[in-house]
Amino acid sequence: MCGFIGIYGPKESDVALEIYEGLLAVQHRGQDAAGITTFTDSFHVKKGLGLVRDVFNEKNMPRLRGSLGVGHVRYPTVGAGTDEDVQPFHMVFPFGVAMAHNGNVTNFLELKERLGLSGVRISSSCDLEVILYVFARGLEERIKPGSKILPEDVFFAVKKVFAEVKGAYSVVCILADGAMVAFRDPFGIKPICFGEKRTEEGVWYACASESVVLDVIGYKKTLDIGAGEAIYIGSDRKILSRKLTDKPHRPCIFELVYFARHDSMLDDISVYKTRRRFGEALADQWLASRAPMPDVIIPIPDSSREAAMAMAERLGLPYREGLVKNRYIGRTFIMPSQAARTNGVRRKLNTIPLEFDGKNVLLVDDSIVRGTTSRRIVHMARAAGAKRVYMAITSPPLVSPCPYGIDMATKTEFVANGRTNQQITEAVDADYLLYIDRERMNAAARVGNPKIERFCNACFTGEYPTGDVTKEMLESIAGERCEAQGQVKSDEVSVRVRVPVK
Ligand code: AMP
């Protein structure tokens, strides 16, 4: 997962500072690298590894002039990415285009090869580069270099991208002709929203991967770009939108479960309210399954807080903050090896023993992936004096890898794979474990926007909405992951495609 923002400000405005502020608001979507590209009569670029606050400073920000710009924060799915892969990417010939995205292209190698045959040398291992070139090739089919790019040319090029590029992606780009373009993959798996604000200088347009970005820089969210839809804003500042495919909308449910900030709205669904509804559903399930009543409910910070609170209210039990997170340590998944991850948990969380001592505690978390964190936290709870440790999880068991850009685990790494609920309970060393029912989870999310018929549930079911995810593709991801973690690969994990770095 990554985060991005694009802004088209009034003439003579500078958008870099707002992009910087916006990137800070989506820092949770990627802490590995950051970049901003703006345009005046040429592109101005600053990119680097690290957090937004580390990459930009008083020296490089003034260079980033112009009323058109894009920014990006990167979340590497496996291993640490290199400088060459830091977004945004841009090209100056035959067209001036700068682009950033969130997602993952599943046919990257195939496209790289195809583009190679037509003379395009993809120089990075970032899948955005193939989107950029397929888009540019689409423009090239319609117009001669030097002539003006019209909205219809852009929609044609986006249609090309939708036809050729498989996977899930939300994209924003700026054109040197003076235009901003944003589009969302045919199934709308990745989120992307659009907003505007009016000042004395004129109208400002922005699009971003989460609405929280628009909030913090003072824009009003006006729409979520739909599945297979593209938006074009030219130099006349008119907004044109076009639905270019007719696939069903299948937004990723895991954004609501874990990834997005709880003050964001995704496809008109409040992340905050949805997480509360997950908690209420879990409370009902807890009662229905006659689970043992705890003395206290404690969230595993941060993404399960709302659910734990709502669950406690519904069950009439006290809610307590018994685990304290060190906010200066990044998400533990970012560390490459299992050993580093274990240490990461210890460094990241600490207990307040008085909330555990002598009590039966119910810990609420958003998901169990490998079980490493959960097991460690259960042990911490016991060490803090808990009599019994129960767990409630706001998502069903994770069993299938996500090829759409969420770094989770390979099939064999998921603790739930091939295990019964009792076996998972034992694996994480809890006294009782309850996962939310999948239908209840989806229903809780749909309350926010009943127009969404279904969410992408692939990580829980193995049913991939794009219909083109092959066993080889998943095995190759597994192979890359094992390699990155220094593990020995099994024979079946021999076909290597690539692991996205973005
Ligand atoms: P574990 O018990 O080791 O499987 O870790 C589960 C924890 O990882 C949960 O607390 C989640 O909040 C978190 N988590 C789930 N998915 C991801 C992800 N894609 N990246 C980082 N952390 C995640």
Coordinates of C-alpha atoms and ligand atoms in Angstrom, one line a residue:
M1 CA 0.0 0.0 0.0
C2 CA 1.1 3.5 -0.7
G3 CA -0.4 7.0 -0.4
F4 CA -0.5 9.8 -2.9
I5 CA -1.9 13.2 -3.6
G6 CA -2.2 15.4 -6.7
I7 CA -3.1 19.1 -6.7
Y8 CA -4.0 21.5 -9.4
G9 CA -4.0 25.0 -8.0
P10 CA -4.9 28.3 -9.5
K11 CA -2.5 30.1 -11.9
E12 CA 0.6 31.4 -10.2
S13 CA 0.0 29.3 -7.1
D14 CA 2.5 26.9 -5.6
V15 CA 1.2 23.5 -4.5
A16 CA 4.3 21.8 -3.0
L17 CA 3.6 22.9 0.6
E18 CA 0.1 21.5 0.5
I19 CA 1.3 18.3 -1.1
Y20 CA 3.9 18.0 1.7
E21 CA 1.2 18.5 4.4
G22 CA -1.1 16.0 2.6
L23 CA 1.7 13.4 2.5
L24 CA 2.1 13.8 6.3
A25 CA -1.5 12.8 6.6
V26 CA -1.0 9.6 4.7
Q27 CA 2.3 8.7 6.2
H28 CA 0.7 5.6 7.7
R29 CA 0.3 4.2 4.1
G30 CA 4.0 4.1 3.6
Q31 CA 7.1 5.1 5.6
D32 CA 9.8 3.8 3.3
A33 CA 10.2 6.6 0.8
A34 CA 8.6 9.9 -0.3
G35 CA 8.6 12.2 -3.3
I36 CA 7.1 15.3 -4.8
T37 CA 7.1 16.4 -8.5
T38 CA 5.7 19.7 -9.5
F39 CA 5.6 21.5 -12.9
T40 CA 6.1 25.0 -14.1
D41 CA 7.8 25.0 -17.5
S42 CA 9.7 21.9 -16.5
F43 CA 9.4 19.2 -13.8
H44 CA 10.9 19.9 -10.4
V45 CA 11.6 16.7 -8.4
K46 CA 12.6 15.8 -4.9
K47 CA 12.5 12.1 -3.9
G48 CA 14.2 10.1 -1.2
L49 CA 14.2 7.2 1.2
G50 CA 12.7 7.8 4.6
L51 CA 9.7 9.6 6.2
V52 CA 8.2 12.7 4.6
R53 CA 9.8 14.9 7.3
D54 CA 13.2 13.4 6.5
V55 CA 13.0 13.8 2.8
F56 CA 11.8 17.5 2.5
N57 CA 13.4 20.5 4.1
E58 CA 13.7 24.3 3.9
K59 CA 16.4 23.9 1.2
N60 CA 14.6 21.6 -1.2
M61 CA 11.0 22.7 -0.8
P62 CA 11.4 26.2 -2.4
R63 CA 12.7 24.4 -5.6
L64 CA 9.3 22.7 -6.0
R65 CA 7.5 25.5 -7.7
G66 CA 4.3 25.3 -9.7
S67 CA 0.6 25.0 -9.5
L68 CA 0.5 21.4 -10.6
G69 CA 2.0 18.6 -8.6
V70 CA 1.9 15.1 -7.3
G71 CA 3.3 13.5 -4.2
H72 CA 3.8 9.9 -2.9
V73 CA 4.7 7.9 0.1
R74 CA 5.9 4.4 -0.4
Y75 CA 5.3 1.1 1.4
P76 CA 7.6 -1.6 0.1
T77 CA 5.8 -4.9 0.0
V78 CA 9.0 -6.9 0.4
G79 CA 12.5 -5.8 1.3
A80 CA 13.7 -2.2 1.2
G81 CA 13.2 -0.6 -2.2
T82 CA 15.8 1.3 -4.0
D83 CA 16.1 5.0 -4.8
E84 CA 15.2 4.3 -8.5
D85 CA 11.8 3.0 -7.4
V86 CA 10.8 6.1 -5.5
Q87 CA 7.7 7.8 -6.9
P88 CA 6.5 10.0 -8.5
F89 CA 7.9 8.9 -11.9
H90 CA 8.0 11.3 -14.8
M91 CA 8.8 11.4 -18.5
V92 CA 9.5 14.4 -20.7
F93 CA 9.3 12.8 -24.2
P94 CA 7.1 12.4 -26.3
F95 CA 4.9 13.9 -23.6
G96 CA 5.5 15.5 -20.2
V97 CA 3.8 13.3 -17.7
A98 CA 4.4 12.8 -13.9
M99 CA 2.6 10.0 -12.1
A100 CA 2.1 8.4 -8.8
H101 CA 0.0 5.4 -7.7
N102 CA -1.2 3.0 -5.0
G103 CA -1.6 -0.7 -5.8
N104 CA 0.0 -3.5 -7.6
V105 CA 0.2 -4.5 -11.3
T106 CA -0.1 -8.3 -11.5
N107 CA 1.1 -8.6 -15.1
F108 CA 4.2 -6.4 -14.6
L109 CA 6.7 -8.8 -16.2
E110 CA 4.5 -9.5 -19.2
L111 CA 4.1 -5.8 -19.8
K112 CA 7.7 -5.1 -19.2
E113 CA 8.6 -7.6 -21.9
R114 CA 5.9 -6.3 -24.3
L115 CA 7.1 -2.7 -23.8
G116 CA 10.7 -3.9 -24.3
L117 CA 9.8 -5.4 -27.7
S118 CA 8.5 -2.0 -28.7
G119 CA 11.7 -0.2 -27.6
V120 CA 10.7 0.9 -24.1
R121 CA 13.3 0.0 -21.5
I122 CA 11.7 -0.2 -18.0
S123 CA 14.5 0.8 -15.7
S124 CA 13.0 0.3 -12.3
S125 CA 11.3 -2.6 -10.5
C126 CA 8.3 -0.3 -9.7
D127 CA 5.1 -1.3 -11.5
L128 CA 4.1 2.3 -11.9
E129 CA 6.6 2.6 -14.7
V130 CA 4.7 0.2 -16.9
I131 CA 1.4 2.1 -16.2
L132 CA 3.2 5.3 -17.2
Y133 CA 4.4 3.9 -20.5
V134 CA 1.2 2.1 -21.4
F135 CA -0.5 5.5 -20.8
A136 CA 2.0 7.4 -22.9
R137 CA 1.8 4.8 -25.7
G138 CA -2.0 5.3 -25.6
L139 CA -1.5 9.1 -26.0
E140 CA 1.0 8.5 -28.8
E141 CA -1.5 6.5 -30.7
R142 CA -3.8 9.5 -30.8
I143 CA -1.5 12.5 -31.2
K144 CA 1.6 13.7 -32.7
P145 CA 4.4 15.0 -30.4
G146 CA 4.1 18.7 -30.0
S147 CA 0.4 18.9 -30.5
K148 CA -2.0 19.6 -27.7
I149 CA -3.4 16.7 -25.6
L150 CA -7.2 16.8 -25.5
P151 CA -9.4 15.2 -22.9
E152 CA -10.6 12.5 -25.4
D153 CA -6.9 11.5 -25.9
V154 CA -6.4 11.1 -22.2
F155 CA -9.6 9.0 -21.8
F156 CA -8.4 6.9 -24.7
A157 CA -5.0 6.4 -23.0
V158 CA -6.6 5.5 -19.7
K159 CA -8.8 3.0 -21.5
K160 CA -5.6 1.4 -22.9
V161 CA -4.3 1.2 -19.3
F162 CA -7.5 -0.5 -18.2
A163 CA -7.3 -3.0 -21.1
E164 CA -3.6 -3.9 -20.7
V165 CA -2.7 -3.4 -17.0
K166 CA -4.0 -6.1 -14.7
G167 CA -4.2 -5.8 -10.9
A168 CA -5.4 -3.0 -8.7
Y169 CA -4.3 0.6 -8.9
S170 CA -5.3 4.1 -8.2
V171 CA -3.4 6.7 -10.2
V172 CA -2.9 10.4 -10.3
C173 CA -0.9 12.2 -12.9
I174 CA -0.1 15.7 -14.1
L175 CA 0.5 16.6 -17.8
A176 CA 2.9 19.3 -18.9
D177 CA 0.1 20.5 -21.1
G178 CA -1.5 21.8 -18.0
A179 CA -3.9 19.0 -16.8
M180 CA -4.4 16.7 -13.9
V181 CA -5.7 13.2 -14.5
A182 CA -6.8 10.6 -11.9
F183 CA -8.2 7.1 -12.5
R184 CA -9.1 4.0 -10.6
D185 CA -8.7 0.3 -11.6
P186 CA -11.7 -1.4 -13.3
F187 CA -12.8 -3.1 -10.1
G188 CA -12.1 0.0 -7.9
I189 CA -10.1 -2.1 -5.5
K190 CA -7.9 0.8 -4.3
P191 CA -9.4 3.9 -2.9
I192 CA -9.1 7.4 -4.5
C193 CA -11.1 10.5 -3.7
F194 CA -11.3 14.0 -5.2
G195 CA -12.0 17.4 -3.7
E196 CA -11.8 21.1 -4.1
K197 CA -11.5 24.4 -2.3
R198 CA -12.0 28.0 -3.2
T199 CA -9.8 30.9 -2.2
E200 CA -9.3 34.4 -3.4
E201 CA -6.7 33.1 -5.8
G202 CA -9.2 30.7 -7.4
V203 CA -10.3 27.0 -7.3
W204 CA -7.9 24.3 -6.2
Y205 CA -8.5 20.7 -7.0
A206 CA -6.9 17.7 -5.2
C207 CA -7.1 14.0 -5.4
A208 CA -5.7 11.6 -2.9
S209 CA -5.8 8.0 -1.7
E210 CA -7.6 8.9 1.5
S211 CA -10.0 11.7 2.4
V212 CA -8.1 12.6 5.5
V213 CA -5.5 14.2 3.2
L214 CA -8.2 16.6 1.8
D215 CA -9.4 17.4 5.3
V216 CA -6.0 18.4 6.6
I217 CA -5.2 20.7 3.7
G218 CA -8.7 22.3 3.8
Y219 CA -10.4 20.8 0.8
K220 CA -13.9 19.5 0.7
K221 CA -14.3 16.0 -0.6
T222 CA -16.6 16.1 -3.6
L223 CA -16.5 12.5 -4.8
D224 CA -14.9 9.1 -4.8
I225 CA -13.6 8.2 -8.2
G226 CA -15.6 5.1 -9.3
A227 CA -14.4 1.8 -10.5
G228 CA -12.9 2.1 -14.0
E229 CA -13.5 5.9 -13.9
A230 CA -11.2 8.7 -15.0
I231 CA -11.2 12.4 -14.1
Y232 CA -9.6 15.1 -16.2
I233 CA -9.1 18.7 -15.3
G234 CA -7.6 20.9 -18.0
S235 CA -6.2 24.4 -18.0
D236 CA -9.8 25.8 -18.2
R237 CA -10.2 24.1 -14.8
K238 CA -13.3 22.2 -15.9
I239 CA -13.8 18.8 -14.4
L240 CA -14.6 16.0 -16.9
S241 CA -15.2 12.5 -15.8
R242 CA -15.7 9.3 -17.8
K243 CA -16.6 5.8 -16.8
L244 CA -14.5 3.6 -19.1
T245 CA -15.2 0.1 -18.0
D246 CA -18.3 -1.7 -16.6
K247 CA -16.8 -4.1 -14.1
P248 CA -18.5 -4.4 -10.7
H249 CA -17.0 -2.3 -7.9
R250 CA -15.1 -4.4 -5.4
P251 CA -13.3 -2.1 -3.0
C252 CA -10.8 -3.7 -0.6
I253 CA -12.4 -4.5 2.8
F254 CA -9.0 -4.6 4.5
E255 CA -8.7 -0.9 4.0
L256 CA -11.6 -0.6 6.4
V257 CA -10.3 -3.3 8.7
Y258 CA -6.8 -2.2 9.1
F259 CA -5.1 0.1 6.6
A260 CA -7.0 3.4 6.3
R261 CA -6.9 6.1 9.0
H262 CA -10.1 6.0 11.0
D263 CA -10.8 9.6 10.3
S264 CA -11.1 8.8 6.6
M265 CA -14.2 8.2 4.4
L266 CA -13.7 5.6 1.8
D267 CA -16.3 5.4 -0.9
D268 CA -18.6 7.4 1.4
I269 CA -18.0 4.9 4.2
S270 CA -16.7 6.2 7.5
V271 CA -13.8 4.0 8.6
Y272 CA -14.5 5.0 12.2
K273 CA -18.1 4.0 12.2
T274 CA -17.4 0.8 10.3
R275 CA -14.9 -0.3 12.9
R276 CA -17.5 0.5 15.7
R277 CA -20.0 -1.7 13.8
F278 CA -17.3 -4.5 13.6
G279 CA -17.2 -4.2 17.5
E280 CA -20.9 -4.4 17.8
A281 CA -21.1 -7.4 15.6
L282 CA -18.3 -9.1 17.6
A283 CA -20.2 -8.4 20.8
D284 CA -23.3 -10.1 19.4
Q285 CA -21.3 -13.1 18.2
W286 CA -19.6 -13.2 21.6
L287 CA -22.9 -13.6 23.3
A288 CA -24.3 -16.0 20.7
S289 CA -21.3 -18.3 21.0
R290 CA -21.6 -18.3 24.8
A291 CA -18.0 -17.2 25.0
P292 CA -16.6 -16.7 28.6
M293 CA -17.3 -13.2 29.9
P294 CA -14.1 -11.2 30.5
D295 CA -13.6 -8.6 33.3
V296 CA -12.2 -6.0 30.9
I297 CA -11.8 -5.2 27.2
I298 CA -8.5 -3.9 26.0
P299 CA -7.7 -2.9 22.4
I300 CA -4.4 -3.7 20.7
P301 CA -3.6 -0.2 19.4
D302 CA -4.4 1.5 17.1
S303 CA -6.8 0.1 14.5
S304 CA -9.0 -1.9 16.9
R305 CA -9.8 0.8 19.4
E306 CA -13.2 1.8 18.0
A307 CA -14.2 -1.9 17.8
A308 CA -13.1 -2.6 21.3
M309 CA -14.9 0.4 22.6
A310 CA -18.1 -0.5 20.8
M311 CA -17.8 -4.1 21.9
A312 CA -17.4 -3.1 25.5
E313 CA -20.4 -0.7 25.4
R314 CA -22.6 -3.5 23.8
L315 CA -21.5 -6.1 26.4
G316 CA -21.7 -3.6 29.3
L317 CA -18.0 -4.2 30.2
P318 CA -15.2 -1.8 31.1
Y319 CA -13.0 -0.6 28.3
R320 CA -9.4 0.0 29.3
E321 CA -6.2 1.1 27.6
G322 CA -3.8 -1.6 28.9
L323 CA -1.4 -1.6 26.0
V324 CA 0.7 1.5 25.2
K325 CA 2.2 1.9 21.8
N326 CA 5.5 3.7 21.2
R327 CA 4.4 5.9 18.3
Y328 CA 8.0 6.5 17.2
I329 CA 8.5 3.0 16.0
G330 CA 7.2 2.1 12.5
R331 CA 4.8 -0.7 11.7
T332 CA 6.6 -3.9 12.6
F333 CA 5.8 -5.6 9.3
I334 CA 8.2 -3.4 7.6
M335 CA 11.1 -5.3 9.1
P336 CA 12.3 -8.0 6.8
S337 CA 13.1 -10.9 9.0
Q338 CA 11.0 -12.8 11.5
A339 CA 13.5 -12.2 14.3
A340 CA 13.4 -8.5 13.7
R341 CA 9.6 -8.6 13.8
T342 CA 9.6 -10.2 17.2
N343 CA 11.9 -7.6 18.6
G344 CA 9.8 -5.0 16.9
V345 CA 6.7 -6.0 18.8
R346 CA 8.5 -5.8 22.1
R347 CA 9.8 -2.4 21.3
K348 CA 6.5 -1.2 20.1
L349 CA 4.1 -2.2 22.8
N350 CA 4.2 -2.1 26.6
T351 CA 1.6 -3.2 29.2
I352 CA 0.0 -1.3 32.1
P353 CA 0.0 -4.2 34.6
L354 CA -2.8 -2.8 36.8
E355 CA -5.3 -3.3 33.9
F356 CA -4.3 -7.0 33.6
D357 CA -3.4 -8.1 37.1
G358 CA -5.8 -10.8 38.3
K359 CA -8.3 -10.2 35.5
N360 CA -9.8 -12.2 32.6
V361 CA -9.0 -9.8 29.7
L362 CA -10.4 -9.7 26.2
L363 CA -7.9 -8.3 23.7
V364 CA -9.4 -6.9 20.5
D365 CA -7.3 -6.8 17.3
D366 CA -8.0 -6.1 13.7
S367 CA -6.4 -9.2 12.2
I368 CA -4.1 -12.1 12.8
V369 CA -1.7 -12.7 10.0
R370 CA 1.2 -14.9 11.1
G371 CA 0.2 -14.9 14.7
T372 CA 3.6 -13.6 15.8
T373 CA 2.3 -10.3 17.2
S374 CA -0.8 -11.9 18.8
R375 CA 1.2 -14.6 20.5
R376 CA 3.7 -12.1 21.8
I377 CA 0.9 -9.8 23.1
V378 CA -0.9 -12.7 24.8
H379 CA 2.4 -13.5 26.6
M380 CA 2.8 -9.9 27.6
A381 CA -0.7 -9.9 29.0
R382 CA 0.0 -13.0 31.1
A383 CA 3.3 -11.5 32.3
A384 CA 1.3 -8.5 33.4
G385 CA -0.8 -10.7 35.6
A386 CA -3.8 -11.6 33.4
K387 CA -5.6 -14.8 34.7
R388 CA -7.1 -15.6 31.3
V389 CA -6.5 -14.0 27.9
Y390 CA -9.3 -14.0 25.3
M391 CA -9.1 -12.5 21.8
A392 CA -11.7 -11.1 19.4
I393 CA -10.6 -10.2 15.9
T394 CA -12.4 -7.7 13.6
S395 CA -11.7 -9.7 10.5
P396 CA -12.1 -13.4 9.6
P397 CA -9.1 -15.7 9.3
L398 CA -6.6 -14.6 6.7
V399 CA -5.7 -17.4 4.4
S400 CA -4.8 -16.1 0.9
P401 CA -2.1 -13.7 -0.1
C402 CA -3.0 -10.3 -1.6
P403 CA -1.5 -9.7 -5.0
Y404 CA -3.1 -6.2 -5.1
G405 CA -0.6 -4.5 -3.0
I406 CA -1.2 -5.3 0.6
D407 CA 1.8 -7.0 2.0
M408 CA 0.5 -9.7 4.2
A409 CA 2.1 -13.1 4.0
T410 CA 2.5 -16.1 1.8
K411 CA -0.1 -18.9 2.1
T412 CA 2.1 -20.9 4.4
E413 CA 2.9 -18.0 6.6
F414 CA -0.8 -17.4 7.6
V415 CA -1.3 -18.9 10.9
A416 CA -4.9 -19.7 10.0
N417 CA -4.1 -21.7 7.0
G418 CA -5.0 -25.4 7.5
R419 CA -5.7 -24.8 11.2
T420 CA -9.0 -25.1 13.1
N421 CA -10.1 -22.3 15.4
Q422 CA -8.9 -24.4 18.3
Q423 CA -5.5 -24.8 16.7
I424 CA -5.1 -21.1 16.0
T425 CA -6.1 -20.4 19.6
E426 CA -3.3 -22.7 20.7
A427 CA -0.9 -21.2 18.2
V428 CA -1.4 -17.7 19.6
D429 CA -1.6 -19.2 23.1
A430 CA -4.9 -17.6 24.0
D431 CA -7.6 -19.1 26.2
Y432 CA -10.4 -18.2 23.8
L433 CA -10.4 -16.8 20.3
L434 CA -13.3 -15.4 18.2
Y435 CA -13.0 -14.1 14.6
I436 CA -15.8 -11.9 13.2
D437 CA -18.0 -13.8 10.9
R438 CA -17.3 -12.8 7.2
E439 CA -20.8 -12.0 6.4
R440 CA -21.2 -9.9 9.4
M441 CA -18.0 -8.0 8.6
N442 CA -19.2 -7.2 5.1
A443 CA -22.7 -6.3 6.3
A444 CA -21.1 -3.9 8.8
A445 CA -19.1 -2.2 6.0
R446 CA -22.1 -2.1 3.6
V447 CA -24.2 -0.1 6.1
G448 CA -22.0 2.8 5.2
N449 CA -22.7 2.5 1.5
P450 CA -25.3 -0.1 0.5
K451 CA -24.6 0.7 -3.2
I452 CA -21.5 -1.4 -2.8
E453 CA -22.7 -4.9 -3.5
R454 CA -19.6 -6.7 -2.5
F455 CA -16.1 -5.9 -1.2
C456 CA -12.9 -7.6 -2.3
N457 CA -12.6 -10.5 0.3
A458 CA -9.8 -12.3 -1.5
C459 CA -7.5 -12.5 1.5
F460 CA -10.2 -14.4 3.4
T461 CA -11.6 -16.5 0.5
G462 CA -8.9 -16.8 -2.2
E463 CA -11.5 -15.5 -4.7
Y464 CA -9.8 -12.7 -6.6
P465 CA -12.2 -10.3 -8.2
T466 CA -10.0 -9.6 -11.2
G467 CA -10.2 -13.3 -12.1
D468 CA -6.6 -13.3 -13.5
V469 CA -4.6 -14.2 -10.4
T470 CA -2.8 -17.5 -11.1
K471 CA -1.2 -20.0 -8.8
E472 CA 2.1 -19.1 -10.4
M473 CA 1.6 -15.5 -9.5
L474 CA 1.0 -16.3 -5.9
E475 CA 3.8 -18.8 -5.8
S476 CA 6.2 -16.2 -7.2
I477 CA 5.2 -13.7 -4.5
A478 CA 5.9 -16.5 -2.0
G479 CA 9.3 -17.1 -3.6
E480 CA 10.3 -13.5 -3.4
R481 CA 9.2 -13.2 0.2
C482 CA 11.1 -16.3 1.2
E483 CA 14.2 -15.0 -0.5
A484 CA 13.8 -11.6 1.1
Q485 CA 13.5 -13.2 4.5
G486 CA 16.5 -15.5 3.9
Q487 CA 14.4 -18.7 4.0
V488 CA 14.9 -21.7 1.9
K489 CA 12.4 -21.9 -1.0
S490 CA 10.4 -25.0 -1.5
D491 CA 10.5 -26.6 -5.0
E492 CA 7.0 -25.5 -5.9
V493 CA 8.0 -21.9 -5.3
S494 CA 10.2 -21.7 -8.4
V495 CA 8.4 -19.4 -10.8
R496 CA 9.6 -16.0 -10.0
V497 CA 7.8 -13.0 -11.3
R498 CA 8.7 -10.1 -9.0
V499 CA 7.6 -8.5 -5.8
P500 CA 6.3 -5.0 -6.1
V501 CA 8.2 -2.3 -4.6
K502 CA 6.4 1.0 -4.3
Ligands
AMP1 P1 0.5 -11.2 13.7 O1 -0.2 -11.5 14.9 O2 2.0 -11.3 13.8 O3 0.0 -11.9 12.5 O4 0.2 -9.6 13.4 C1 -1.0 -9.2 13.3 C2 -0.9 -7.6 13.4 O5 -0.4 -7.1 12.2 C3 -2.3 -7.0 13.6 O6 -2.2 -6.3 14.8 C4 -2.5 -6.1 12.5 O7 -2.8 -4.8 12.9 C5 -1.2 -6.0 11.8 N1 -1.3 -6.1 10.3 C6 -2.2 -6.8 9.6 N2 -2.0 -6.6 8.3 C7 -0.9 -5.9 8.1 C8 -0.1 -5.4 7.0 N3 -0.5 -5.7 5.8 N4 1.0 -4.7 7.3 C9 1.3 -4.4 8.5 N5 0.7 -4.8 9.6 C10 -0.4 -5.6 9.4

